[in-house]
C-alpha positions as MATLAB code, in Angstrom:
seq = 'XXXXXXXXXXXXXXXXXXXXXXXXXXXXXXXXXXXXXXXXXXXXXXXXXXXXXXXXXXXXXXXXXXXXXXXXXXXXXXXXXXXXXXXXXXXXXXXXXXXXXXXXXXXXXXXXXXXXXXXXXXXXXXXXXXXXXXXXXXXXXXXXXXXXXXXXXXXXXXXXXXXXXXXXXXXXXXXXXXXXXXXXXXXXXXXXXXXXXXXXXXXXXXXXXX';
ca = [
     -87.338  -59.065   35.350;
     -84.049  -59.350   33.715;
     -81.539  -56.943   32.822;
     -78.526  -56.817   30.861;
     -75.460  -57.055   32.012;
     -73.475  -53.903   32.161;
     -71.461  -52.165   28.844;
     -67.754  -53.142   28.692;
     -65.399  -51.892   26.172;
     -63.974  -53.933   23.824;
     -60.180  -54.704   23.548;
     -58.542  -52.260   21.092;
     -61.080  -49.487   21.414;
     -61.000  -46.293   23.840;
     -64.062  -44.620   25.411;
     -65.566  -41.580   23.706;
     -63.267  -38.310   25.287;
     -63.793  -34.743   25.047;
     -62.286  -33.258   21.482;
     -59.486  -30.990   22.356;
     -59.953  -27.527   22.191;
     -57.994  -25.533   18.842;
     -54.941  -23.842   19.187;
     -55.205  -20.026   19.945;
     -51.945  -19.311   18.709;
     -50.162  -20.295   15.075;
     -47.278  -22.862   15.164;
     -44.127  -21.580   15.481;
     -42.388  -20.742   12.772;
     -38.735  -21.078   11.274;
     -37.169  -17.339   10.375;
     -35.757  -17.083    7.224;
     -31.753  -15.838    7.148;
     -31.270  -11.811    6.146;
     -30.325  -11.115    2.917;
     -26.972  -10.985    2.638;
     -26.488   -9.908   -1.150;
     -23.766  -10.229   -3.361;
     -20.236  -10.646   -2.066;
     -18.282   -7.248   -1.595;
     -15.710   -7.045   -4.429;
     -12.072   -7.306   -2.521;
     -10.483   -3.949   -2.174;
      -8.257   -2.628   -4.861;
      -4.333   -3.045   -4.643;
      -2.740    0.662   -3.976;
      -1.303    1.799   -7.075;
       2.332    1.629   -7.286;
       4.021    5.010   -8.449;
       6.732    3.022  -10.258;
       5.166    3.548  -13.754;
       4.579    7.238  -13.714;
       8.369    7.791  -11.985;
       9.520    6.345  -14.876;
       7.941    8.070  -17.580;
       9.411   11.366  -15.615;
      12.623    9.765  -15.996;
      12.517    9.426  -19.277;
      11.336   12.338  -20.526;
      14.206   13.764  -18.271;
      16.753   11.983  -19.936;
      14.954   13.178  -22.784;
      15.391   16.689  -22.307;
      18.578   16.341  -21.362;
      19.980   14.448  -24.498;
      18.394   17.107  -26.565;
      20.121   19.823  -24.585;
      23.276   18.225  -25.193;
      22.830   18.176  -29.007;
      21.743   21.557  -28.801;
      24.870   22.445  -26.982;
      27.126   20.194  -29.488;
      25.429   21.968  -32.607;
      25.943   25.352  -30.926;
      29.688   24.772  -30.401;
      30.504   23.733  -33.233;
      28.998   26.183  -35.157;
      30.689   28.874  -33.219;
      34.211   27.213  -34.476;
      32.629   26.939  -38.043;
      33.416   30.617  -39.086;
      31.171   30.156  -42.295;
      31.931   30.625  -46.115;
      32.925   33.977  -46.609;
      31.848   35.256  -50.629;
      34.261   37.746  -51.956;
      34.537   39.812  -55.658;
      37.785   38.284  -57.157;
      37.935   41.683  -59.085;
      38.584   43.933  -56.193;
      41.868   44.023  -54.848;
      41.879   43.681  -51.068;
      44.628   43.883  -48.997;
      44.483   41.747  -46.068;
      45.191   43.142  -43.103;
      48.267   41.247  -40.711;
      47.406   39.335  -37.676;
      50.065   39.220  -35.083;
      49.865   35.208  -33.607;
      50.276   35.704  -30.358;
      51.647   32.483  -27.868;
      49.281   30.924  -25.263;
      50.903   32.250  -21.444;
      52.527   28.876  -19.689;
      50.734   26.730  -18.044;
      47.720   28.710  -18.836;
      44.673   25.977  -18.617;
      40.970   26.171  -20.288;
      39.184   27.346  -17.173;
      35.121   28.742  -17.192;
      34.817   30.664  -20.468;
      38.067   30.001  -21.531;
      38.573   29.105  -25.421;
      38.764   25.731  -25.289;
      35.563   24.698  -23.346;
      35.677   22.255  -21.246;
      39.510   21.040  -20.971;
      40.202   20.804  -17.184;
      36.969   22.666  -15.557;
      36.015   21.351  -12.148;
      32.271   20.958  -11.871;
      30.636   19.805   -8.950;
      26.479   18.749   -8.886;
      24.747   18.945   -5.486;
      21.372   17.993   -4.628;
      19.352   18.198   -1.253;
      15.946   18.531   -0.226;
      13.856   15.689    0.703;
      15.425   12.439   -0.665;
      15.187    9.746   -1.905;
      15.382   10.839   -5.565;
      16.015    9.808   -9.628;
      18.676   11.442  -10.852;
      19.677   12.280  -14.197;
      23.405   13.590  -14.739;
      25.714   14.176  -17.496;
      29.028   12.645  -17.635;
      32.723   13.909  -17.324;
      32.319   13.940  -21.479;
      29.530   16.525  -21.156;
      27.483   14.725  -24.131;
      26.409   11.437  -22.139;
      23.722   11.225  -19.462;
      24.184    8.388  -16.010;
      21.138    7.583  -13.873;
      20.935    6.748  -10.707;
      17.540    5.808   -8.624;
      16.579    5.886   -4.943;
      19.113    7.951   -3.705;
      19.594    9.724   -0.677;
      20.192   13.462   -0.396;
      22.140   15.507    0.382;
      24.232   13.965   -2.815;
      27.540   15.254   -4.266;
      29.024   14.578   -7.539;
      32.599   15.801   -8.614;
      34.132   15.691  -12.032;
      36.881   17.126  -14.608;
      35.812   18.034  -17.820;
      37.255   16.270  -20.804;
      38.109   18.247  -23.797;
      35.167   19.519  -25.882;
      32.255   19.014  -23.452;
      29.224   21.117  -24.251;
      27.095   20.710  -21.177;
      26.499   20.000  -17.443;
      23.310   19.480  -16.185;
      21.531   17.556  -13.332;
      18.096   16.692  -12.727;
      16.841   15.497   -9.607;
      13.298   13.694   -8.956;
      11.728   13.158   -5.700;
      10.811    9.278   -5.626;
       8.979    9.459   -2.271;
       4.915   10.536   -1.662;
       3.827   13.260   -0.072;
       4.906   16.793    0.167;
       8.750   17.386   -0.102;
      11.269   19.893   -1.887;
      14.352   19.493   -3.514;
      17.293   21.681   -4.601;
      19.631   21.551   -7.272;
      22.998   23.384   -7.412;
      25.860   23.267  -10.140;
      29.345   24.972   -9.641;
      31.963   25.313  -12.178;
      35.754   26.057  -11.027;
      34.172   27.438   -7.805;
      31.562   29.532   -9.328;
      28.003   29.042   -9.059;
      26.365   28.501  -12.837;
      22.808   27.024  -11.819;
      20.727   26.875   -9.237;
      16.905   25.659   -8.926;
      14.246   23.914   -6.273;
      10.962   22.619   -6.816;
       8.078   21.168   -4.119;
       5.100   18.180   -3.894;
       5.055   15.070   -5.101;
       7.070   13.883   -7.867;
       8.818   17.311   -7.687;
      11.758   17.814  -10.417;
      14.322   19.998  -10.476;
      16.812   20.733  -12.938;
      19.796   22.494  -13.439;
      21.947   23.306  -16.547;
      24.689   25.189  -18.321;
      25.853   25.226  -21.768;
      29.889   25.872  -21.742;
      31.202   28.169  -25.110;
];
């Protein structure tokens, strides 16, 4: 008896194998990145206190141009003596006025009839510096500014003929807590005096001269 010849593969082809078991675990998977959300806005710029140092300013030099056309108005009407309504049909006698002659060398000092000829007036500010400052003139009508200035400061003049006013007014240009004084001497004697605290403090000081 005859029997066939034994199995061979053919070329190309692979015996029959086991199928692989399936995976017990699921593939790996890529995370996904956190959410970041939106950009954070860049911080604000710190607000400068330029702007609101010089609306004080101005409504300082403000104030004090209308104190000196108060003062102007006031002194002149002082000099005006008025109109003076009389009954032409009475007979008044009018009464004699000796003119008397100014003393030599006599000079219009604080409170003296002619205001403001010759008086020595001297602003001085300290505190807590730097400040604005607001001061009126030798002239005693115009107002001078001056800006970051350091204290103590000390201002001199002579006071032409006719000025009305001296007055100072001192700002603190600096942050934070601080105080400032004002002082104003004429001829020696203290006429104003004033001090003020915090930020942005003011403080002014004033005198009308009759």
């Amino acid at each position: 008896m005859t029997y066939p010849p034994p199995y061979e593969p053919q070329p190309g082809t692979h015996p029959t194998q086991p199928v692989p078991p399936p995976p017990t675990s699921s593939p790996p998977t890529t995370p996904y990145p956190a959410y970041l959300g939106a950009p954070a806005a860049p911080p604000r710029p710190p607000r400068s206190n330029g702007p609101i140092l010089a609306v004080v300013i101005a409504l300082a030099v403000l104030l004090v141009g209308g104190a000196v056309t108060a003062g102007v108005l006031l002194v002149r009407s002082g000099d005006d003596p008025g109109t003076i309504t009389t009954d032409p049909t009475r007979d008044i006698e009018t009464p004699r006025v000796e003119q008397t002659e100014p003393e030599p060398g006599a000079t219009g000092g604080y409170g003296a009839d002619n205001p403001g000829a010759g008086q020595k007036v001297v602003y001085e500010v300290t505190g807590d510096g730097p400040v604005s400052l607001v001061f009126v003139k030798d002239d005693g009508r115009t107002p001078e500014r001056a800006t970051d200035t350091d204290l103590p400061w000390r201002k001199e003049l002579t006071l032409a003929e006719g000025a009305a006013l001296v007055s100072v007014t001192a700002i603190r240009s600096a942050g934070g807590e601080g105080s400032i004084e004002c002082r104003i001497t004429i001829d020696g004697e203290e006429v104003a005096k004033k001090s003020a605290s915090g930020t942005f403090a003011t403080a002014t000081c004033s005198k009308l001269i009759f």
